[in-house]
Amino acid sequence: MYTYPHKDLVSVHQLSKYDVEEILKKAKEMEDIFRWKKVGTSLSWKIVATLFYEPSTRTRLSFESAAKRLGANVITVASGETSSLSKGESLEDNAIINAMYADIVVIRHPESGSAEITAKTIQKPVINAGDGWNEHPTQALLDTYTILKEKGRLDNLKIAMVWDLKYGRTTHSLAYLLSLFPEISFTFISPKELKMPEKVKKVLDERGISYRETNDYEDWLQQADVLYVTRIQKERFQDKDEYERLKNQFILTIQTLKNAKSDVTIMHPLPRVNEVDHEVDGLPNAAFFRQAENGVPIRMALLDLLLNK
Ligand code: NCD
C-alpha cells in the first residue's frame, strides 16, 4: 500500500511521478464514497482547519466537502478579516494556534511562501491551497486527474495554456506536474506582460520539456489536445491601468475554436470572468465544471493520505 512520503503538501516539487500516480489512484477509489455508494469513516474524529485568507469558493468548499465525506469535522476561517492576522499577528503565531485546534491545516494566503512558513512552524500536516502567485498544488492534481479522465492518458499530450500565465498560480503548478510525464509539450499563449515566469521555464528547460511562447491566439489551437484557459488575476496587479489595458483582450468563443481539434479538452480552474463565452459551456469537451467536481475526490485522497499514515 502507498504511503505519502512527506508531512505536508506545499509544492508540487515534493511529488514524484509515482506519487502523482498513486494520489490519482486513491482519488479514483474515493469516487465511490463521493458518489454516495459507500460511507467514508477514515477521518472520523479528525478536525480539518481550512484557513482562507484570500477569496475562494471551489477550493475551500471542496476541501470541506471532502473532509465531511470521510467523517471529519471542519473548522474554518473564510476571510482574512475574521482572523487575527488582520490585527497584525504573524503567520507563525497564527499557525501555532491553529495547529492546537486541528489535526491538519489547509491554508490559502496572499503571500508566496506562506504555506511553507506554516509547514515549518508546526508539527501537524499542512496543505497549500494557494500561496500568492506562487503555487496551487492541489489544483494541479485535480487538473491532472481531469486530464486523465477526459483524455485517458497523461503522456503524449500537447497542452496550450492561455492568458494570465504570470500571476496564474494554477498554471505554474500544472506545468511542473505535467512535465513529469513523457512526451508532454506546452504552448504558452499570453500578452508579453503576462508571460510564464522564468523560474517555471527554467525547470522545464532542466527537464528537457519542449515549450513555445506566443501571443497569437489563433496559432495555438490547431494542435492542442488540452486548452487550459485562465482568468486575468486582477487582484495581483500593482498597476491598475495595466489591468484595464489587458482585460478583455482574449475571449474563447465557438468561433475561436473553429480551427481546434474537435476533441480538444477545454479546462479552466474557475472562476471565469469573461474569458470563456457561455456558448462554449454546452460543448461535450468543455470540461471545466467536471474539473471543479474532481476537486472533491482529489482532496479526499490527500486528506486521507496525509492524516492516515
Ligand atoms: C484559482 C486560484 O485560486 O488560483 N481558483 C481556484 O482555486 N479554482 C484560479 C483563479 O482564482 O483564477
PDB file of C-alpha atoms and ligand atoms in Angstrom:
ATOM      1  CA  MET A   1       0.000   0.000   0.000  1.00  0.00           C
ATOM      2  CA  TYR A   2       1.184   3.508  -0.869  1.00  0.00           C
ATOM      3  CA  THR A   3       2.347   5.840   1.910  1.00  0.00           C
ATOM      4  CA  TYR A   4       2.634   9.548   1.168  1.00  0.00           C
ATOM      5  CA  PRO A   5       6.297  10.348   1.888  1.00  0.00           C
ATOM      6  CA  HIS A   6       6.009  13.853   3.403  1.00  0.00           C
ATOM      7  CA  LYS A   7       4.337  15.601   6.316  1.00  0.00           C
ATOM      8  CA  ASP A   8       2.929  18.347   4.083  1.00  0.00           C
ATOM      9  CA  LEU A   9       1.956  19.237   0.545  1.00  0.00           C
ATOM     10  CA  VAL A  10       3.240  22.772  -0.001  1.00  0.00           C
ATOM     11  CA  SER A  11       4.656  22.459  -3.524  1.00  0.00           C
ATOM     12  CA  VAL A  12       4.295  20.085  -6.464  1.00  0.00           C
ATOM     13  CA  HIS A  13       8.099  19.829  -6.393  1.00  0.00           C
ATOM     14  CA  GLN A  14       7.640  17.415  -3.470  1.00  0.00           C
ATOM     15  CA  LEU A  15       5.896  14.942  -5.768  1.00  0.00           C
ATOM     16  CA  SER A  16       7.460  12.296  -7.991  1.00  0.00           C
ATOM     17  CA  LYS A  17       5.639  10.806 -10.965  1.00  0.00           C
ATOM     18  CA  TYR A  18       4.972   7.767  -8.770  1.00  0.00           C
ATOM     19  CA  ASP A  19       3.429   9.939  -6.030  1.00  0.00           C
ATOM     20  CA  VAL A  20       1.149  11.639  -8.559  1.00  0.00           C
ATOM     21  CA  GLU A  21       0.016   8.296  -9.976  1.00  0.00           C
ATOM     22  CA  GLU A  22      -0.713   6.922  -6.503  1.00  0.00           C
ATOM     23  CA  ILE A  23      -2.639  10.051  -5.453  1.00  0.00           C
ATOM     24  CA  LEU A  24      -4.752   9.806  -8.620  1.00  0.00           C
ATOM     25  CA  LYS A  25      -5.365   6.112  -7.944  1.00  0.00           C
ATOM     26  CA  LYS A  26      -6.527   6.957  -4.435  1.00  0.00           C
ATOM     27  CA  ALA A  27      -8.814   9.676  -5.815  1.00  0.00           C
ATOM     28  CA  LYS A  28     -10.400   7.108  -8.116  1.00  0.00           C
ATOM     29  CA  GLU A  29     -11.088   4.877  -5.104  1.00  0.00           C
ATOM     30  CA  MET A  30     -12.665   7.857  -3.346  1.00  0.00           C
ATOM     31  CA  GLU A  31     -15.168   8.342  -6.175  1.00  0.00           C
ATOM     32  CA  ASP A  32     -17.384   5.584  -4.709  1.00  0.00           C
ATOM     33  CA  ILE A  33     -17.706   7.404  -1.404  1.00  0.00           C
ATOM     34  CA  PHE A  34     -18.062  10.733  -3.175  1.00  0.00           C
ATOM     35  CA  ARG A  35     -20.949   9.370  -5.232  1.00  0.00           C
ATOM     36  CA  TRP A  36     -22.565   8.045  -2.003  1.00  0.00           C
ATOM     37  CA  LYS A  37     -22.160   4.383  -2.803  1.00  0.00           C
ATOM     38  CA  LYS A  38     -20.295   3.969   0.484  1.00  0.00           C
ATOM     39  CA  VAL A  39     -19.917   5.848   3.756  1.00  0.00           C
ATOM     40  CA  GLY A  40     -16.445   7.157   4.499  1.00  0.00           C
ATOM     41  CA  THR A  41     -15.197   6.894   8.058  1.00  0.00           C
ATOM     42  CA  SER A  42     -11.425   7.064   7.613  1.00  0.00           C
ATOM     43  CA  LEU A  43     -11.257  10.586   9.095  1.00  0.00           C
ATOM     44  CA  SER A  44     -13.732  10.083  11.961  1.00  0.00           C
ATOM     45  CA  TRP A  45     -12.733  12.209  14.966  1.00  0.00           C
ATOM     46  CA  LYS A  46     -10.263  14.223  12.906  1.00  0.00           C
ATOM     47  CA  ILE A  47     -10.550  18.004  12.709  1.00  0.00           C
ATOM     48  CA  VAL A  48      -9.583  19.770   9.477  1.00  0.00           C
ATOM     49  CA  ALA A  49      -8.855  23.531   9.681  1.00  0.00           C
ATOM     50  CA  THR A  50      -9.464  25.432   6.432  1.00  0.00           C
ATOM     51  CA  LEU A  51      -7.803  28.842   6.713  1.00  0.00           C
ATOM     52  CA  PHE A  52      -8.604  31.004   3.719  1.00  0.00           C
ATOM     53  CA  TYR A  53      -7.087  34.477   3.904  1.00  0.00           C
ATOM     54  CA  GLU A  54      -7.973  35.079   0.247  1.00  0.00           C
ATOM     55  CA  PRO A  55     -11.316  34.609  -1.533  1.00  0.00           C
ATOM     56  CA  SER A  56     -12.277  31.073  -2.516  1.00  0.00           C
ATOM     57  CA  THR A  57     -15.348  29.090  -3.448  1.00  0.00           C
ATOM     58  CA  ARG A  58     -14.284  25.815  -5.040  1.00  0.00           C
ATOM     59  CA  THR A  59     -11.108  25.129  -3.132  1.00  0.00           C
ATOM     60  CA  ARG A  60     -12.453  25.768   0.373  1.00  0.00           C
ATOM     61  CA  LEU A  61     -15.821  24.135  -0.164  1.00  0.00           C
ATOM     62  CA  SER A  62     -14.400  21.090  -1.933  1.00  0.00           C
ATOM     63  CA  PHE A  63     -11.871  20.603   0.893  1.00  0.00           C
ATOM     64  CA  GLU A  64     -14.674  20.860   3.439  1.00  0.00           C
ATOM     65  CA  SER A  65     -16.927  18.562   1.440  1.00  0.00           C
ATOM     66  CA  ALA A  66     -14.042  16.075   1.081  1.00  0.00           C
ATOM     67  CA  ALA A  67     -13.352  16.160   4.837  1.00  0.00           C
ATOM     68  CA  LYS A  68     -17.005  15.616   5.715  1.00  0.00           C
ATOM     69  CA  ARG A  69     -17.458  12.782   3.218  1.00  0.00           C
ATOM     70  CA  LEU A  70     -14.728  10.945   5.158  1.00  0.00           C
ATOM     71  CA  GLY A  71     -16.295  11.658   8.538  1.00  0.00           C
ATOM     72  CA  ALA A  72     -14.087  14.568   9.705  1.00  0.00           C
ATOM     73  CA  ASN A  73     -15.173  17.793  11.348  1.00  0.00           C
ATOM     74  CA  VAL A  74     -14.181  21.138   9.897  1.00  0.00           C
ATOM     75  CA  ILE A  75     -13.258  24.477  11.473  1.00  0.00           C
ATOM     76  CA  THR A  76     -12.798  27.391   9.139  1.00  0.00           C
ATOM     77  CA  VAL A  77     -11.574  30.938   8.625  1.00  0.00           C
ATOM     78  CA  ALA A  78     -13.321  32.085   5.483  1.00  0.00           C
ATOM     79  CA  SER A  79     -11.728  35.509   5.073  1.00  0.00           C
ATOM     80  CA  GLY A  80      -8.682  37.490   6.144  1.00  0.00           C
ATOM     81  CA  GLU A  81     -10.810  39.978   8.069  1.00  0.00           C
ATOM     82  CA  THR A  82     -12.180  37.388  10.502  1.00  0.00           C
ATOM     83  CA  SER A  83      -8.713  36.224  11.575  1.00  0.00           C
ATOM     84  CA  SER A  84      -6.199  37.728  13.991  1.00  0.00           C
ATOM     85  CA  LEU A  85      -3.804  38.076  11.060  1.00  0.00           C
ATOM     86  CA  SER A  86      -5.762  41.259  10.315  1.00  0.00           C
ATOM     87  CA  LYS A  87      -4.742  42.531  13.807  1.00  0.00           C
ATOM     88  CA  GLY A  88      -1.093  42.096  12.877  1.00  0.00           C
ATOM     89  CA  GLU A  89      -0.460  38.586  14.214  1.00  0.00           C
ATOM     90  CA  SER A  90       2.448  36.813  12.467  1.00  0.00           C
ATOM     91  CA  LEU A  91       1.846  33.799  10.250  1.00  0.00           C
ATOM     92  CA  GLU A  92       3.984  31.736  12.620  1.00  0.00           C
ATOM     93  CA  ASP A  93       1.977  32.602  15.769  1.00  0.00           C
ATOM     94  CA  ASN A  94      -1.239  32.106  13.874  1.00  0.00           C
ATOM     95  CA  ALA A  95      -0.055  28.679  12.686  1.00  0.00           C
ATOM     96  CA  ILE A  96       0.887  27.541  16.211  1.00  0.00           C
ATOM     97  CA  ILE A  97      -2.589  28.368  17.460  1.00  0.00           C
ATOM     98  CA  ASN A  98      -4.380  26.780  14.521  1.00  0.00           C
ATOM     99  CA  ALA A  99      -2.374  23.598  14.964  1.00  0.00           C
ATOM    100  CA  MET A 100      -3.621  23.317  18.553  1.00  0.00           C
ATOM    101  CA  TYR A 101      -7.210  23.182  17.404  1.00  0.00           C
ATOM    102  CA  ALA A 102      -6.955  20.874  14.383  1.00  0.00           C
ATOM    103  CA  ASP A 103      -5.230  17.729  13.066  1.00  0.00           C
ATOM    104  CA  ILE A 104      -4.373  19.244   9.677  1.00  0.00           C
ATOM    105  CA  VAL A 105      -4.168  22.797   8.366  1.00  0.00           C
ATOM    106  CA  VAL A 106      -5.272  23.756   4.844  1.00  0.00           C
ATOM    107  CA  ILE A 107      -4.115  27.289   4.110  1.00  0.00           C
ATOM    108  CA  ARG A 108      -4.621  29.874   1.362  1.00  0.00           C
ATOM    109  CA  HIS A 109      -2.790  33.154   1.815  1.00  0.00           C
ATOM    110  CA  PRO A 110      -1.824  36.055  -0.482  1.00  0.00           C
ATOM    111  CA  GLU A 111       1.920  35.798   0.290  1.00  0.00           C
ATOM    112  CA  SER A 112       4.088  33.453  -1.794  1.00  0.00           C
ATOM    113  CA  GLY A 113       5.836  31.046   0.581  1.00  0.00           C
ATOM    114  CA  SER A 114       3.181  31.355   3.328  1.00  0.00           C
ATOM    115  CA  ALA A 115       2.273  27.649   3.238  1.00  0.00           C
ATOM    116  CA  GLU A 116       5.931  26.704   3.587  1.00  0.00           C
ATOM    117  CA  ILE A 117       6.368  29.007   6.594  1.00  0.00           C
ATOM    118  CA  THR A 118       3.276  27.451   8.194  1.00  0.00           C
ATOM    119  CA  ALA A 119       4.515  23.924   7.480  1.00  0.00           C
ATOM    120  CA  LYS A 120       7.925  24.666   9.004  1.00  0.00           C
ATOM    121  CA  THR A 121       6.383  26.221  12.099  1.00  0.00           C
ATOM    122  CA  ILE A 122       4.096  23.372  13.148  1.00  0.00           C
ATOM    123  CA  GLN A 123       4.340  19.591  13.525  1.00  0.00           C
ATOM    124  CA  LYS A 124       0.900  18.899  12.067  1.00  0.00           C
ATOM    125  CA  PRO A 125       0.428  18.389   8.310  1.00  0.00           C
ATOM    126  CA  VAL A 126      -0.148  21.460   6.152  1.00  0.00           C
ATOM    127  CA  ILE A 127      -1.702  21.631   2.673  1.00  0.00           C
ATOM    128  CA  ASN A 128      -1.104  24.634   0.442  1.00  0.00           C
ATOM    129  CA  ALA A 129      -4.413  25.773  -1.034  1.00  0.00           C
ATOM    130  CA  GLY A 130      -2.740  28.614  -2.972  1.00  0.00           C
ATOM    131  CA  ASP A 131       0.088  30.923  -1.847  1.00  0.00           C
ATOM    132  CA  GLY A 132       0.052  34.249  -3.652  1.00  0.00           C
ATOM    133  CA  TRP A 133       1.064  33.861  -7.275  1.00  0.00           C
ATOM    134  CA  ASN A 134       3.429  31.028  -6.460  1.00  0.00           C
ATOM    135  CA  GLU A 135       1.701  27.639  -6.451  1.00  0.00           C
ATOM    136  CA  HIS A 136      -1.575  25.785  -6.104  1.00  0.00           C
ATOM    137  CA  PRO A 137      -0.587  22.106  -5.846  1.00  0.00           C
ATOM    138  CA  THR A 138      -3.994  20.582  -5.093  1.00  0.00           C
ATOM    139  CA  GLN A 139      -5.466  22.361  -8.119  1.00  0.00           C
ATOM    140  CA  ALA A 140      -2.663  20.922 -10.273  1.00  0.00           C
ATOM    141  CA  LEU A 141      -3.510  17.435  -9.000  1.00  0.00           C
ATOM    142  CA  LEU A 142      -7.199  17.823  -9.763  1.00  0.00           C
ATOM    143  CA  ASP A 143      -6.315  19.282 -13.175  1.00  0.00           C
ATOM    144  CA  THR A 144      -4.092  16.276 -13.876  1.00  0.00           C
ATOM    145  CA  TYR A 145      -6.861  13.932 -12.703  1.00  0.00           C
ATOM    146  CA  THR A 146      -9.270  15.718 -15.045  1.00  0.00           C
ATOM    147  CA  ILE A 147      -6.892  15.330 -17.993  1.00  0.00           C
ATOM    148  CA  LEU A 148      -6.514  11.624 -17.214  1.00  0.00           C
ATOM    149  CA  LYS A 149     -10.289  11.162 -17.052  1.00  0.00           C
ATOM    150  CA  GLU A 150     -11.015  13.213 -20.159  1.00  0.00           C
ATOM    151  CA  LYS A 151      -8.136  12.012 -22.324  1.00  0.00           C
ATOM    152  CA  GLY A 152      -7.453   8.558 -20.889  1.00  0.00           C
ATOM    153  CA  ARG A 153      -3.714   9.270 -20.622  1.00  0.00           C
ATOM    154  CA  LEU A 154      -1.129  11.648 -19.182  1.00  0.00           C
ATOM    155  CA  ASP A 155       1.609  11.175 -21.737  1.00  0.00           C
ATOM    156  CA  ASN A 156       1.993  12.359 -25.309  1.00  0.00           C
ATOM    157  CA  LEU A 157      -0.166  15.464 -24.930  1.00  0.00           C
ATOM    158  CA  LYS A 158       0.054  18.967 -26.346  1.00  0.00           C
ATOM    159  CA  ILE A 159      -1.050  21.409 -23.667  1.00  0.00           C
ATOM    160  CA  ALA A 160      -1.928  25.015 -24.501  1.00  0.00           C
ATOM    161  CA  MET A 161      -2.102  27.401 -21.545  1.00  0.00           C
ATOM    162  CA  VAL A 162      -3.734  30.726 -22.188  1.00  0.00           C
ATOM    163  CA  TRP A 163      -3.904  34.223 -20.780  1.00  0.00           C
ATOM    164  CA  ASP A 164      -2.515  35.214 -17.347  1.00  0.00           C
ATOM    165  CA  LEU A 165       0.460  32.879 -17.051  1.00  0.00           C
ATOM    166  CA  LYS A 166       2.434  35.326 -14.906  1.00  0.00           C
ATOM    167  CA  TYR A 167       0.086  35.570 -11.931  1.00  0.00           C
ATOM    168  CA  GLY A 168      -1.942  32.402 -12.556  1.00  0.00           C
ATOM    169  CA  ARG A 169      -0.503  30.096  -9.907  1.00  0.00           C
ATOM    170  CA  THR A 170      -2.511  27.133 -11.204  1.00  0.00           C
ATOM    171  CA  THR A 171      -0.578  27.212 -14.488  1.00  0.00           C
ATOM    172  CA  HIS A 172       2.769  27.151 -12.658  1.00  0.00           C
ATOM    173  CA  SER A 173       1.914  24.081 -10.584  1.00  0.00           C
ATOM    174  CA  LEU A 174       0.281  22.289 -13.509  1.00  0.00           C
ATOM    175  CA  ALA A 175       3.252  22.880 -15.822  1.00  0.00           C
ATOM    176  CA  TYR A 176       5.639  21.468 -13.190  1.00  0.00           C
ATOM    177  CA  LEU A 177       3.429  18.457 -12.556  1.00  0.00           C
ATOM    178  CA  LEU A 178       2.733  17.512 -16.173  1.00  0.00           C
ATOM    179  CA  SER A 179       6.405  17.846 -17.034  1.00  0.00           C
ATOM    180  CA  LEU A 180       6.954  14.630 -15.012  1.00  0.00           C
ATOM    181  CA  PHE A 181       5.161  12.671 -17.749  1.00  0.00           C
ATOM    182  CA  PRO A 182       6.661  11.573 -21.077  1.00  0.00           C
ATOM    183  CA  GLU A 183       6.144  13.445 -24.335  1.00  0.00           C
ATOM    184  CA  ILE A 184       4.347  16.433 -22.919  1.00  0.00           C
ATOM    185  CA  SER A 185       4.796  19.728 -24.728  1.00  0.00           C
ATOM    186  CA  PHE A 186       3.425  23.168 -23.956  1.00  0.00           C
ATOM    187  CA  THR A 187       2.366  26.272 -25.801  1.00  0.00           C
ATOM    188  CA  PHE A 188       2.145  29.317 -23.555  1.00  0.00           C
ATOM    189  CA  ILE A 189      -0.155  31.958 -25.028  1.00  0.00           C
ATOM    190  CA  SER A 190      -0.284  35.330 -23.324  1.00  0.00           C
ATOM    191  CA  PRO A 191       0.326  39.016 -23.849  1.00  0.00           C
ATOM    192  CA  LYS A 192       4.007  39.821 -23.282  1.00  0.00           C
ATOM    193  CA  GLU A 193       3.173  41.413 -19.917  1.00  0.00           C
ATOM    194  CA  LEU A 194       1.719  38.133 -18.610  1.00  0.00           C
ATOM    195  CA  LYS A 195       4.272  35.565 -19.779  1.00  0.00           C
ATOM    196  CA  MET A 196       5.084  32.364 -17.904  1.00  0.00           C
ATOM    197  CA  PRO A 197       7.688  33.266 -15.225  1.00  0.00           C
ATOM    198  CA  GLU A 198      11.349  32.466 -15.888  1.00  0.00           C
ATOM    199  CA  LYS A 199      11.553  30.181 -12.855  1.00  0.00           C
ATOM    200  CA  VAL A 200       8.896  27.865 -14.332  1.00  0.00           C
ATOM    201  CA  LYS A 201      10.588  27.822 -17.756  1.00  0.00           C
ATOM    202  CA  LYS A 202      13.930  27.098 -16.105  1.00  0.00           C
ATOM    203  CA  VAL A 203      12.529  23.896 -14.585  1.00  0.00           C
ATOM    204  CA  LEU A 204      11.063  22.877 -17.954  1.00  0.00           C
ATOM    205  CA  ASP A 205      14.446  23.528 -19.597  1.00  0.00           C
ATOM    206  CA  GLU A 206      16.209  21.395 -16.983  1.00  0.00           C
ATOM    207  CA  ARG A 207      13.757  18.565 -17.653  1.00  0.00           C
ATOM    208  CA  GLY A 208      14.172  18.878 -21.429  1.00  0.00           C
ATOM    209  CA  ILE A 209      10.490  19.719 -21.950  1.00  0.00           C
ATOM    210  CA  SER A 210       9.593  21.435 -25.187  1.00  0.00           C
ATOM    211  CA  TYR A 211       7.555  24.628 -24.995  1.00  0.00           C
ATOM    212  CA  ARG A 212       6.945  27.679 -27.102  1.00  0.00           C
ATOM    213  CA  GLU A 213       5.606  31.092 -26.264  1.00  0.00           C
ATOM    214  CA  THR A 214       3.294  33.133 -28.442  1.00  0.00           C
ATOM    215  CA  ASN A 215       0.760  35.918 -28.281  1.00  0.00           C
ATOM    216  CA  ASP A 216      -1.024  34.695 -31.383  1.00  0.00           C
ATOM    217  CA  TYR A 217      -4.282  33.324 -30.070  1.00  0.00           C
ATOM    218  CA  GLU A 218      -5.253  31.716 -33.375  1.00  0.00           C
ATOM    219  CA  ASP A 219      -1.934  29.963 -33.768  1.00  0.00           C
ATOM    220  CA  TRP A 220      -2.174  27.572 -30.815  1.00  0.00           C
ATOM    221  CA  LEU A 221      -5.485  25.988 -31.383  1.00  0.00           C
ATOM    222  CA  GLN A 222      -4.789  23.642 -34.224  1.00  0.00           C
ATOM    223  CA  GLN A 223      -2.571  21.243 -32.355  1.00  0.00           C
ATOM    224  CA  ALA A 224      -3.687  21.404 -28.725  1.00  0.00           C
ATOM    225  CA  ASP A 225      -5.081  18.306 -27.033  1.00  0.00           C
ATOM    226  CA  VAL A 226      -5.834  20.315 -23.902  1.00  0.00           C
ATOM    227  CA  LEU A 227      -6.612  24.011 -23.760  1.00  0.00           C
ATOM    228  CA  TYR A 228      -6.180  25.451 -20.240  1.00  0.00           C
ATOM    229  CA  VAL A 229      -7.693  28.935 -20.022  1.00  0.00           C
ATOM    230  CA  THR A 230      -7.145  31.213 -17.020  1.00  0.00           C
ATOM    231  CA  ARG A 231      -8.671  34.455 -15.835  1.00  0.00           C
ATOM    232  CA  ILE A 232      -6.584  37.597 -15.647  1.00  0.00           C
ATOM    233  CA  GLN A 233      -5.667  37.869 -11.956  1.00  0.00           C
ATOM    234  CA  LYS A 234      -6.936  41.383 -11.281  1.00  0.00           C
ATOM    235  CA  GLU A 235      -6.079  41.334  -7.574  1.00  0.00           C
ATOM    236  CA  ARG A 236      -2.342  40.806  -8.231  1.00  0.00           C
ATOM    237  CA  PHE A 237      -1.793  43.851 -10.464  1.00  0.00           C
ATOM    238  CA  GLN A 238       0.191  46.706  -8.902  1.00  0.00           C
ATOM    239  CA  ASP A 239      -0.585  48.834 -11.938  1.00  0.00           C
ATOM    240  CA  LYS A 240      -4.375  49.050 -12.336  1.00  0.00           C
ATOM    241  CA  ASP A 241      -4.013  50.812 -15.712  1.00  0.00           C
ATOM    242  CA  GLU A 242      -2.135  47.785 -16.998  1.00  0.00           C
ATOM    243  CA  TYR A 243      -5.019  45.576 -15.893  1.00  0.00           C
ATOM    244  CA  GLU A 244      -7.542  47.835 -17.644  1.00  0.00           C
ATOM    245  CA  ARG A 245      -5.480  47.737 -20.822  1.00  0.00           C
ATOM    246  CA  LEU A 246      -5.109  43.955 -20.841  1.00  0.00           C
ATOM    247  CA  LYS A 247      -8.557  42.833 -19.736  1.00  0.00           C
ATOM    248  CA  ASN A 248     -10.942  41.665 -22.469  1.00  0.00           C
ATOM    249  CA  GLN A 249      -8.087  41.020 -24.922  1.00  0.00           C
ATOM    250  CA  PHE A 250      -8.894  37.339 -25.084  1.00  0.00           C
ATOM    251  CA  ILE A 251     -12.274  35.637 -25.172  1.00  0.00           C
ATOM    252  CA  LEU A 252     -12.767  31.998 -26.134  1.00  0.00           C
ATOM    253  CA  THR A 253     -15.847  31.519 -28.302  1.00  0.00           C
ATOM    254  CA  ILE A 254     -17.182  28.783 -30.572  1.00  0.00           C
ATOM    255  CA  GLN A 255     -15.800  30.898 -33.430  1.00  0.00           C
ATOM    256  CA  THR A 256     -12.231  30.978 -31.987  1.00  0.00           C
ATOM    257  CA  LEU A 257     -12.423  27.209 -31.556  1.00  0.00           C
ATOM    258  CA  LYS A 258     -13.115  26.576 -35.237  1.00  0.00           C
ATOM    259  CA  ASN A 259      -9.526  25.619 -36.045  1.00  0.00           C
ATOM    260  CA  ALA A 260      -9.089  23.439 -32.950  1.00  0.00           C
ATOM    261  CA  LYS A 261      -9.157  19.657 -32.770  1.00  0.00           C
ATOM    262  CA  SER A 262     -12.793  18.653 -32.346  1.00  0.00           C
ATOM    263  CA  ASP A 263     -11.968  16.790 -29.120  1.00  0.00           C
ATOM    264  CA  VAL A 264      -9.716  19.434 -27.528  1.00  0.00           C
ATOM    265  CA  THR A 265     -10.388  19.323 -23.778  1.00  0.00           C
ATOM    266  CA  ILE A 266     -11.275  22.829 -22.599  1.00  0.00           C
ATOM    267  CA  MET A 267     -10.301  23.490 -18.998  1.00  0.00           C
ATOM    268  CA  HIS A 268     -10.376  26.471 -16.627  1.00  0.00           C
ATOM    269  CA  PRO A 269      -9.641  26.442 -12.880  1.00  0.00           C
ATOM    270  CA  LEU A 270     -12.549  28.905 -12.417  1.00  0.00           C
ATOM    271  CA  PRO A 271     -13.802  31.421 -11.511  1.00  0.00           C
ATOM    272  CA  ARG A 272     -14.192  32.715 -15.056  1.00  0.00           C
ATOM    273  CA  VAL A 273     -14.848  36.352 -15.662  1.00  0.00           C
ATOM    274  CA  ASN A 274     -15.477  36.714 -19.395  1.00  0.00           C
ATOM    275  CA  GLU A 275     -12.577  34.827 -20.992  1.00  0.00           C
ATOM    276  CA  VAL A 276     -14.752  31.810 -21.877  1.00  0.00           C
ATOM    277  CA  ASP A 277     -18.024  32.701 -23.552  1.00  0.00           C
ATOM    278  CA  HIS A 278     -21.043  30.895 -22.094  1.00  0.00           C
ATOM    279  CA  GLU A 279     -21.830  29.443 -25.532  1.00  0.00           C
ATOM    280  CA  VAL A 280     -18.776  27.180 -25.072  1.00  0.00           C
ATOM    281  CA  ASP A 281     -20.286  25.550 -21.951  1.00  0.00           C
ATOM    282  CA  GLY A 282     -22.527  23.228 -23.937  1.00  0.00           C
ATOM    283  CA  LEU A 283     -19.689  21.590 -25.886  1.00  0.00           C
ATOM    284  CA  PRO A 284     -19.105  17.960 -24.838  1.00  0.00           C
ATOM    285  CA  ASN A 285     -15.370  18.724 -24.497  1.00  0.00           C
ATOM    286  CA  ALA A 286     -15.919  21.761 -22.221  1.00  0.00           C
ATOM    287  CA  ALA A 287     -14.606  20.095 -19.064  1.00  0.00           C
ATOM    288  CA  PHE A 288     -14.384  22.989 -16.585  1.00  0.00           C
ATOM    289  CA  PHE A 289     -17.379  22.091 -14.433  1.00  0.00           C
ATOM    290  CA  ARG A 290     -16.363  18.419 -14.326  1.00  0.00           C
ATOM    291  CA  GLN A 291     -12.887  19.690 -13.421  1.00  0.00           C
ATOM    292  CA  ALA A 292     -14.274  21.604 -10.405  1.00  0.00           C
ATOM    293  CA  GLU A 293     -16.153  18.495  -9.276  1.00  0.00           C
ATOM    294  CA  ASN A 294     -12.958  16.441  -9.463  1.00  0.00           C
ATOM    295  CA  GLY A 295     -11.634  18.625  -6.645  1.00  0.00           C
ATOM    296  CA  VAL A 296     -13.590  16.579  -4.114  1.00  0.00           C
ATOM    297  CA  PRO A 297     -12.138  13.065  -4.732  1.00  0.00           C
ATOM    298  CA  ILE A 298      -8.637  14.530  -5.098  1.00  0.00           C
ATOM    299  CA  ARG A 299      -8.909  16.373  -1.779  1.00  0.00           C
ATOM    300  CA  MET A 300     -10.455  13.312  -0.116  1.00  0.00           C
ATOM    301  CA  ALA A 301      -7.415  11.334  -1.285  1.00  0.00           C
ATOM    302  CA  LEU A 302      -4.974  13.953   0.007  1.00  0.00           C
ATOM    303  CA  LEU A 303      -6.613  14.365   3.410  1.00  0.00           C
ATOM    304  CA  ASP A 304      -6.733  10.598   3.824  1.00  0.00           C
ATOM    305  CA  LEU A 305      -3.111  10.103   2.750  1.00  0.00           C
ATOM    306  CA  LEU A 306      -1.744  12.884   4.969  1.00  0.00           C
ATOM    307  CA  LEU A 307      -3.816  12.012   8.037  1.00  0.00           C
ATOM    308  CA  ASN A 308      -3.743   8.203   7.956  1.00  0.00           C
ATOM    309  CA  LYS A 309      -0.167   7.013   7.757  1.00  0.00           C
TER     310      LYS A 309
HETATM  311  C1  NCD B   1      -7.733  29.595  -8.870  1.00  0.00           C
HETATM  312  C2  NCD B   1      -6.845  30.199  -7.780  1.00  0.00           C
HETATM  313  O1  NCD B   1      -7.341  30.498  -6.693  1.00  0.00           O
HETATM  314  O2  NCD B   1      -5.678  30.335  -8.068  1.00  0.00           O
HETATM  315  N1  NCD B   1      -9.015  29.250  -8.425  1.00  0.00           N
HETATM  316  C3  NCD B   1      -9.217  28.025  -7.858  1.00  0.00           C
HETATM  317  O3  NCD B   1      -8.625  27.693  -6.854  1.00  0.00           O
HETATM  318  N2  NCD B   1     -10.025  27.184  -8.500  1.00  0.00           N
HETATM  319  C4  NCD B   1      -7.761  30.412 -10.115  1.00  0.00           C
HETATM  320  C5  NCD B   1      -8.220  31.831 -10.036  1.00  0.00           C
HETATM  321  O4  NCD B   1      -8.554  32.365  -8.987  1.00  0.00           O
HETATM  322  O5  NCD B   1      -8.260  32.423 -11.111  1.00  0.00           O
END
